[in-house]
PDB file of C-alpha atoms in Angstrom:
ATOM      1  CA  UNK A  92       9.328 -11.496  10.537  1.00  0.00           C
ATOM      2  CA  UNK A  93      13.152 -11.143  10.403  1.00  0.00           C
ATOM      3  CA  UNK A  94      13.403  -8.045   8.277  1.00  0.00           C
ATOM      4  CA  UNK A  95      14.329  -5.018  10.591  1.00  0.00           C
ATOM      5  CA  UNK A  96      13.076  -2.601   7.954  1.00  0.00           C
ATOM      6  CA  UNK A  97       9.451  -3.623   8.236  1.00  0.00           C
ATOM      7  CA  UNK A  98       7.514  -1.114  10.227  1.00  0.00           C
ATOM      8  CA  UNK A  99       3.790  -0.732  11.095  1.00  0.00           C
ATOM      9  CA  UNK A 100       1.980   1.916   9.109  1.00  0.00           C
ATOM     10  CA  UNK A 101      -0.941   3.851  10.951  1.00  0.00           C
ATOM     11  CA  UNK A 102      -4.233   2.731   9.645  1.00  0.00           C
ATOM     12  CA  UNK A 103      -5.168   6.250   8.926  1.00  0.00           C
ATOM     13  CA  UNK A 104      -2.248   6.551   6.459  1.00  0.00           C
ATOM     14  CA  UNK A 105      -2.583   3.013   5.058  1.00  0.00           C
ATOM     15  CA  UNK A 106      -4.596   4.298   1.865  1.00  0.00           C
ATOM     16  CA  UNK A 107      -1.191   5.969   0.810  1.00  0.00           C
ATOM     17  CA  UNK A 108       0.249   2.513   0.311  1.00  0.00           C
ATOM     18  CA  UNK A 109      -2.176   1.930  -2.787  1.00  0.00           C
ATOM     19  CA  UNK A 110      -2.856   5.533  -3.814  1.00  0.00           C
ATOM     20  CA  UNK A 111      -0.421   5.682  -6.623  1.00  0.00           C
ATOM     21  CA  UNK A 112      -2.193   2.662  -8.316  1.00  0.00           C
ATOM     22  CA  UNK A 113       0.283  -0.237  -8.233  1.00  0.00           C
ATOM     23  CA  UNK A 114      -0.389  -3.749  -9.320  1.00  0.00           C
ATOM     24  CA  UNK A 115      -0.772  -5.753  -6.063  1.00  0.00           C
ATOM     25  CA  UNK A 116      -0.474  -9.263  -4.892  1.00  0.00           C
ATOM     26  CA  UNK A 117      -3.435 -10.677  -3.271  1.00  0.00           C
ATOM     27  CA  UNK A 118      -2.753 -13.494  -0.645  1.00  0.00           C
ATOM     28  CA  UNK A 119      -5.128 -15.627   1.304  1.00  0.00           C
ATOM     29  CA  UNK A 120      -5.272 -18.935   3.354  1.00  0.00           C
ATOM     30  CA  UNK A 121      -8.218 -21.093   4.400  1.00  0.00           C
ATOM     31  CA  UNK A 122      -8.240 -24.505   6.010  1.00  0.00           C
ATOM     32  CA  UNK A 123      -7.152 -26.371   2.892  1.00  0.00           C
ATOM     33  CA  UNK A 124      -5.301 -24.006   0.567  1.00  0.00           C
ATOM     34  CA  UNK A 125      -2.938 -21.055   0.439  1.00  0.00           C
ATOM     35  CA  UNK A 126      -2.699 -18.899  -2.843  1.00  0.00           C
ATOM     36  CA  UNK A 127      -1.289 -15.698  -4.259  1.00  0.00           C
ATOM     37  CA  UNK A 128      -2.569 -13.882  -7.410  1.00  0.00           C
ATOM     38  CA  UNK A 129      -1.780 -10.511  -8.994  1.00  0.00           C
ATOM     39  CA  UNK A 130      -4.474  -7.852  -9.286  1.00  0.00           C
ATOM     40  CA  UNK A 131      -4.408  -4.526 -11.167  1.00  0.00           C
ATOM     41  CA  UNK A 132      -7.666  -3.241  -9.786  1.00  0.00           C
ATOM     42  CA  UNK A 133      -7.147  -2.424  -6.218  1.00  0.00           C
ATOM     43  CA  UNK A 134      -7.710   0.919  -4.484  1.00  0.00           C
ATOM     44  CA  UNK A 135      -8.318   2.572  -1.077  1.00  0.00           C
ATOM     45  CA  UNK A 136     -11.889   3.150  -0.290  1.00  0.00           C
ATOM     46  CA  UNK A 137     -12.147   4.905   3.062  1.00  0.00           C
ATOM     47  CA  UNK A 138      -9.804   6.575   5.735  1.00  0.00           C
ATOM     48  CA  UNK A 139     -11.516   5.588   8.985  1.00  0.00           C
ATOM     49  CA  UNK A 140     -12.035   2.802   9.337  1.00  0.00           C
ATOM     50  CA  UNK A 141      -9.429   2.136   6.693  1.00  0.00           C
ATOM     51  CA  UNK A 142     -11.022   0.215   3.938  1.00  0.00           C
ATOM     52  CA  UNK A 143      -9.845  -1.145   0.350  1.00  0.00           C
ATOM     53  CA  UNK A 144     -11.306  -2.669  -2.758  1.00  0.00           C
ATOM     54  CA  UNK A 145     -10.043  -5.211  -5.116  1.00  0.00           C
ATOM     55  CA  UNK A 146     -11.549  -6.967  -8.128  1.00  0.00           C
ATOM     56  CA  UNK A 147     -11.293 -10.662  -8.070  1.00  0.00           C
ATOM     57  CA  UNK A 148     -12.681 -12.795 -11.043  1.00  0.00           C
ATOM     58  CA  UNK A 149     -14.907 -15.639 -10.195  1.00  0.00           C
ATOM     59  CA  UNK A 150     -12.550 -18.204 -11.763  1.00  0.00           C
ATOM     60  CA  UNK A 151      -9.680 -17.471  -9.409  1.00  0.00           C
ATOM     61  CA  UNK A 152      -8.760 -19.900  -6.544  1.00  0.00           C
ATOM     62  CA  UNK A 153      -7.651 -16.886  -4.343  1.00  0.00           C
ATOM     63  CA  UNK A 154     -11.226 -15.577  -4.491  1.00  0.00           C
ATOM     64  CA  UNK A 155     -12.735 -18.862  -3.245  1.00  0.00           C
ATOM     65  CA  UNK A 156     -10.168 -18.912  -0.513  1.00  0.00           C
ATOM     66  CA  UNK A 157     -10.986 -15.417   0.578  1.00  0.00           C
ATOM     67  CA  UNK A 158     -14.662 -16.212   0.632  1.00  0.00           C
ATOM     68  CA  UNK A 159     -13.892 -19.099   2.998  1.00  0.00           C
ATOM     69  CA  UNK A 160     -11.556 -17.594   5.265  1.00  0.00           C
ATOM     70  CA  UNK A 161     -12.917 -14.006   5.431  1.00  0.00           C
ATOM     71  CA  UNK A 162      -9.344 -12.573   5.271  1.00  0.00           C
ATOM     72  CA  UNK A 163      -6.708 -11.502   2.709  1.00  0.00           C
ATOM     73  CA  UNK A 164      -3.613  -9.382   2.189  1.00  0.00           C
ATOM     74  CA  UNK A 165      -2.836  -6.797  -0.469  1.00  0.00           C
ATOM     75  CA  UNK A 166       0.811  -6.272  -1.001  1.00  0.00           C
ATOM     76  CA  UNK A 167       2.844  -3.883  -3.202  1.00  0.00           C
ATOM     77  CA  UNK A 168       5.466  -5.694  -5.080  1.00  0.00           C
ATOM     78  CA  UNK A 169       8.628  -4.278  -6.649  1.00  0.00           C
ATOM     79  CA  UNK A 170      10.214  -4.240  -9.907  1.00  0.00           C
ATOM     80  CA  UNK A 171      12.690  -6.899  -8.797  1.00  0.00           C
ATOM     81  CA  UNK A 172       9.584  -9.132  -8.353  1.00  0.00           C
ATOM     82  CA  UNK A 173       8.247  -8.510 -11.945  1.00  0.00           C
ATOM     83  CA  UNK A 174       8.697 -12.056 -13.261  1.00  0.00           C
ATOM     84  CA  UNK A 175       7.067 -13.667 -10.011  1.00  0.00           C
ATOM     85  CA  UNK A 176       4.054 -11.094 -10.318  1.00  0.00           C
ATOM     86  CA  UNK A 177       3.555 -12.003 -14.073  1.00  0.00           C
ATOM     87  CA  UNK A 178       3.753 -15.742 -13.130  1.00  0.00           C
ATOM     88  CA  UNK A 179       1.083 -15.608 -10.237  1.00  0.00           C
ATOM     89  CA  UNK A 180      -1.014 -13.466 -12.463  1.00  0.00           C
ATOM     90  CA  UNK A 181      -1.132 -15.962 -15.386  1.00  0.00           C
ATOM     91  CA  UNK A 182      -0.887 -19.406 -13.654  1.00  0.00           C
ATOM     92  CA  UNK A 183      -3.977 -20.734 -11.940  1.00  0.00           C
ATOM     93  CA  UNK A 184      -3.891 -22.954  -8.855  1.00  0.00           C
ATOM     94  CA  UNK A 185      -6.746 -24.733 -10.350  1.00  0.00           C
ATOM     95  CA  UNK A 186      -4.296 -25.979 -13.087  1.00  0.00           C
ATOM     96  CA  UNK A 187      -1.087 -25.987 -11.192  1.00  0.00           C
ATOM     97  CA  UNK A 188      -1.515 -27.136  -7.449  1.00  0.00           C
ATOM     98  CA  UNK A 189       2.085 -26.232  -6.896  1.00  0.00           C
ATOM     99  CA  UNK A 190       1.823 -22.804  -8.376  1.00  0.00           C
ATOM    100  CA  UNK A 191       3.317 -20.985  -5.419  1.00  0.00           C
ATOM    101  CA  UNK A 192       6.535 -23.134  -5.540  1.00  0.00           C
ATOM    102  CA  UNK A 193       6.628 -23.019  -9.368  1.00  0.00           C
ATOM    103  CA  UNK A 194       6.408 -19.221  -9.316  1.00  0.00           C
ATOM    104  CA  UNK A 195       9.091 -18.807  -6.523  1.00  0.00           C
ATOM    105  CA  UNK A 196       6.745 -17.190  -3.916  1.00  0.00           C
ATOM    106  CA  UNK A 197       8.229 -16.820  -0.582  1.00  0.00           C
ATOM    107  CA  UNK A 198       5.627 -16.396   2.181  1.00  0.00           C
ATOM    108  CA  UNK A 199       5.903 -15.227   5.857  1.00  0.00           C
ATOM    109  CA  UNK A 200       3.317 -13.934   8.453  1.00  0.00           C
ATOM    110  CA  UNK A 201       3.360 -10.984  10.591  1.00  0.00           C
ATOM    111  CA  UNK A 202       3.177 -11.433  14.412  1.00  0.00           C
ATOM    112  CA  UNK A 203      -0.406 -11.994  15.600  1.00  0.00           C
ATOM    113  CA  UNK A 204      -1.813 -12.840  12.153  1.00  0.00           C
ATOM    114  CA  UNK A 205      -2.087 -16.059  10.152  1.00  0.00           C
ATOM    115  CA  UNK A 206      -2.695 -14.231   6.880  1.00  0.00           C
ATOM    116  CA  UNK A 207       0.168 -15.270   4.492  1.00  0.00           C
ATOM    117  CA  UNK A 208       2.101 -12.465   2.995  1.00  0.00           C
ATOM    118  CA  UNK A 209       4.854 -12.357   0.196  1.00  0.00           C
ATOM    119  CA  UNK A 210       8.379 -11.567   1.251  1.00  0.00           C
ATOM    120  CA  UNK A 211      10.277  -8.822  -0.648  1.00  0.00           C
ATOM    121  CA  UNK A 212       7.386  -6.537  -1.174  1.00  0.00           C
ATOM    122  CA  UNK A 213       7.402  -2.810  -0.321  1.00  0.00           C
ATOM    123  CA  UNK A 214       4.238  -2.799   1.635  1.00  0.00           C
ATOM    124  CA  UNK A 215       1.349  -5.070   2.974  1.00  0.00           C
ATOM    125  CA  UNK A 216      -2.171  -4.467   4.109  1.00  0.00           C
ATOM    126  CA  UNK A 217      -3.910  -7.079   6.105  1.00  0.00           C
ATOM    127  CA  UNK A 218      -7.660  -7.063   5.536  1.00  0.00           C
ATOM    128  CA  UNK A 219     -10.863  -8.533   6.984  1.00  0.00           C
ATOM    129  CA  UNK A 220     -13.446  -9.212   4.291  1.00  0.00           C
ATOM    130  CA  UNK A 221     -16.623  -7.107   4.491  1.00  0.00           C
ATOM    131  CA  UNK A 222     -18.973  -9.413   3.003  1.00  0.00           C
ATOM    132  CA  UNK A 223     -21.143  -7.780   0.202  1.00  0.00           C
ATOM    133  CA  UNK A 224     -22.720 -10.617  -1.670  1.00  0.00           C
ATOM    134  CA  UNK A 225     -24.341  -8.473  -4.377  1.00  0.00           C
ATOM    135  CA  UNK A 226     -21.093  -6.604  -5.318  1.00  0.00           C
ATOM    136  CA  UNK A 227     -18.974  -9.788  -5.182  1.00  0.00           C
ATOM    137  CA  UNK A 228     -21.233 -11.802  -7.422  1.00  0.00           C
ATOM    138  CA  UNK A 229     -22.300  -8.992  -9.892  1.00  0.00           C
ATOM    139  CA  UNK A 230     -19.172  -6.916 -10.043  1.00  0.00           C
ATOM    140  CA  UNK A 231     -16.442  -9.200  -8.605  1.00  0.00           C
ATOM    141  CA  UNK A 232     -15.750  -6.533  -6.246  1.00  0.00           C
ATOM    142  CA  UNK A 233     -14.469  -7.296  -2.706  1.00  0.00           C
ATOM    143  CA  UNK A 234     -14.278  -4.823   0.156  1.00  0.00           C
ATOM    144  CA  UNK A 235     -11.761  -5.280   2.973  1.00  0.00           C
ATOM    145  CA  UNK A 236     -11.390  -3.493   6.333  1.00  0.00           C
ATOM    146  CA  UNK A 237      -7.617  -2.909   6.879  1.00  0.00           C
ATOM    147  CA  UNK A 238      -6.761  -4.392  10.340  1.00  0.00           C
ATOM    148  CA  UNK A 239      -2.860  -3.920  10.006  1.00  0.00           C
ATOM    149  CA  UNK A 240      -0.519  -2.273   7.609  1.00  0.00           C
ATOM    150  CA  UNK A 241       3.235  -2.516   7.223  1.00  0.00           C
ATOM    151  CA  UNK A 242       5.844  -0.984   5.064  1.00  0.00           C
ATOM    152  CA  UNK A 243       9.630  -1.280   4.271  1.00  0.00           C
ATOM    153  CA  UNK A 244      10.898   1.836   5.651  1.00  0.00           C
ATOM    154  CA  UNK A 245      13.546   2.140   3.053  1.00  0.00           C
ATOM    155  CA  UNK A 246      11.007   3.043   0.633  1.00  0.00           C
ATOM    156  CA  UNK A 247       7.781   4.067   2.782  1.00  0.00           C
ATOM    157  CA  UNK A 248       8.139   6.079   6.007  1.00  0.00           C
ATOM    158  CA  UNK A 249       6.334   8.865   7.730  1.00  0.00           C
ATOM    159  CA  UNK A 250       3.357   8.285   5.611  1.00  0.00           C
ATOM    160  CA  UNK A 251       5.098   8.938   2.250  1.00  0.00           C
ATOM    161  CA  UNK A 252       6.784   6.989  -0.476  1.00  0.00           C
ATOM    162  CA  UNK A 253      10.620   7.562  -1.220  1.00  0.00           C
ATOM    163  CA  UNK A 254      10.958   5.875  -4.480  1.00  0.00           C
ATOM    164  CA  UNK A 255      13.384   8.528  -5.393  1.00  0.00           C
ATOM    165  CA  UNK A 256      15.812   7.620  -2.770  1.00  0.00           C
ATOM    166  CA  UNK A 257      16.115   3.868  -3.494  1.00  0.00           C
ATOM    167  CA  UNK A 258      17.490   1.640  -6.242  1.00  0.00           C
ATOM    168  CA  UNK A 259      15.260   1.160  -9.266  1.00  0.00           C
ATOM    169  CA  UNK A 260      14.575  -2.397  -8.273  1.00  0.00           C
ATOM    170  CA  UNK A 261      12.338  -1.100  -5.390  1.00  0.00           C
ATOM    171  CA  UNK A 262       9.908   0.825  -7.530  1.00  0.00           C
ATOM    172  CA  UNK A 263       6.353  -0.262  -7.727  1.00  0.00           C
ATOM    173  CA  UNK A 264       4.955  -1.882 -10.876  1.00  0.00           C
ATOM    174  CA  UNK A 265       1.896  -1.026 -12.810  1.00  0.00           C
ATOM    175  CA  UNK A 266       0.125  -3.491 -15.235  1.00  0.00           C
ATOM    176  CA  UNK A 267      -1.102  -1.875 -18.365  1.00  0.00           C
ATOM    177  CA  UNK A 268      -2.391  -4.943 -20.491  1.00  0.00           C
ATOM    178  CA  UNK A 269      -1.027  -8.185 -22.043  1.00  0.00           C
ATOM    179  CA  UNK A 270       1.918  -8.657 -19.821  1.00  0.00           C
ATOM    180  CA  UNK A 271       3.081  -5.092 -20.119  1.00  0.00           C
ATOM    181  CA  UNK A 272       4.079  -2.932 -17.076  1.00  0.00           C
ATOM    182  CA  UNK A 273       5.355   0.352 -16.216  1.00  0.00           C
ATOM    183  CA  UNK A 274       7.405   1.058 -13.092  1.00  0.00           C
ATOM    184  CA  UNK A 275       6.674   4.305 -11.220  1.00  0.00           C
ATOM    185  CA  UNK A 276       8.673   7.318 -12.275  1.00  0.00           C
ATOM    186  CA  UNK A 277      10.326  10.265 -10.770  1.00  0.00           C
ATOM    187  CA  UNK A 278       8.332  12.474  -8.351  1.00  0.00           C
ATOM    188  CA  UNK A 279       6.893  15.839  -9.716  1.00  0.00           C
ATOM    189  CA  UNK A 280       5.111  18.474  -8.006  1.00  0.00           C
ATOM    190  CA  UNK A 281       2.393  20.791  -9.521  1.00  0.00           C
ATOM    191  CA  UNK A 282       4.656  23.724  -8.558  1.00  0.00           C
ATOM    192  CA  UNK A 283       7.372  22.252 -10.900  1.00  0.00           C
ATOM    193  CA  UNK A 284       5.141  22.620 -14.015  1.00  0.00           C
ATOM    194  CA  UNK A 285       4.775  25.931 -15.814  1.00  0.00           C
TER     195      UNK A 285
END
């Protein structure tokens, strides 16, 4: 971890990394494979212990890896990573074994964890799978206990996002449908609206 801007996020504040509804990258590694996919349906579930949910289709290689390993990471990619996010969201490792190289994914690991994470994101949540076979099989819904969380302090610090203080390339992306995304906009407050 050579980026001096990466800082640990207290687990009780980790829900804020997903609370604004970004498209996320899901990464995992088992004994044989490492994969990364994009997911639009991820959210915080509980404060303490911190938990998250993510929907993972049965056809994805990443899902099988998570079921094998019991661990995964959710990360918040940025606008500068849009092409890579689109690529890992549309190319399957089942069809392209060299998917990560083809999509330009750069991986690293945080100290004391072997969960692979994507370099250049704004935030990362490292998770231990909470097995719920019924939810996983019936609804494709996976629950993770957040065991560590990190963010790039240039854009997230003191428990808050500071998108308004950084270049546009740092903004989170939000998938709508059919390869169309929005990036997060400017901050507003209820007090600002008449």
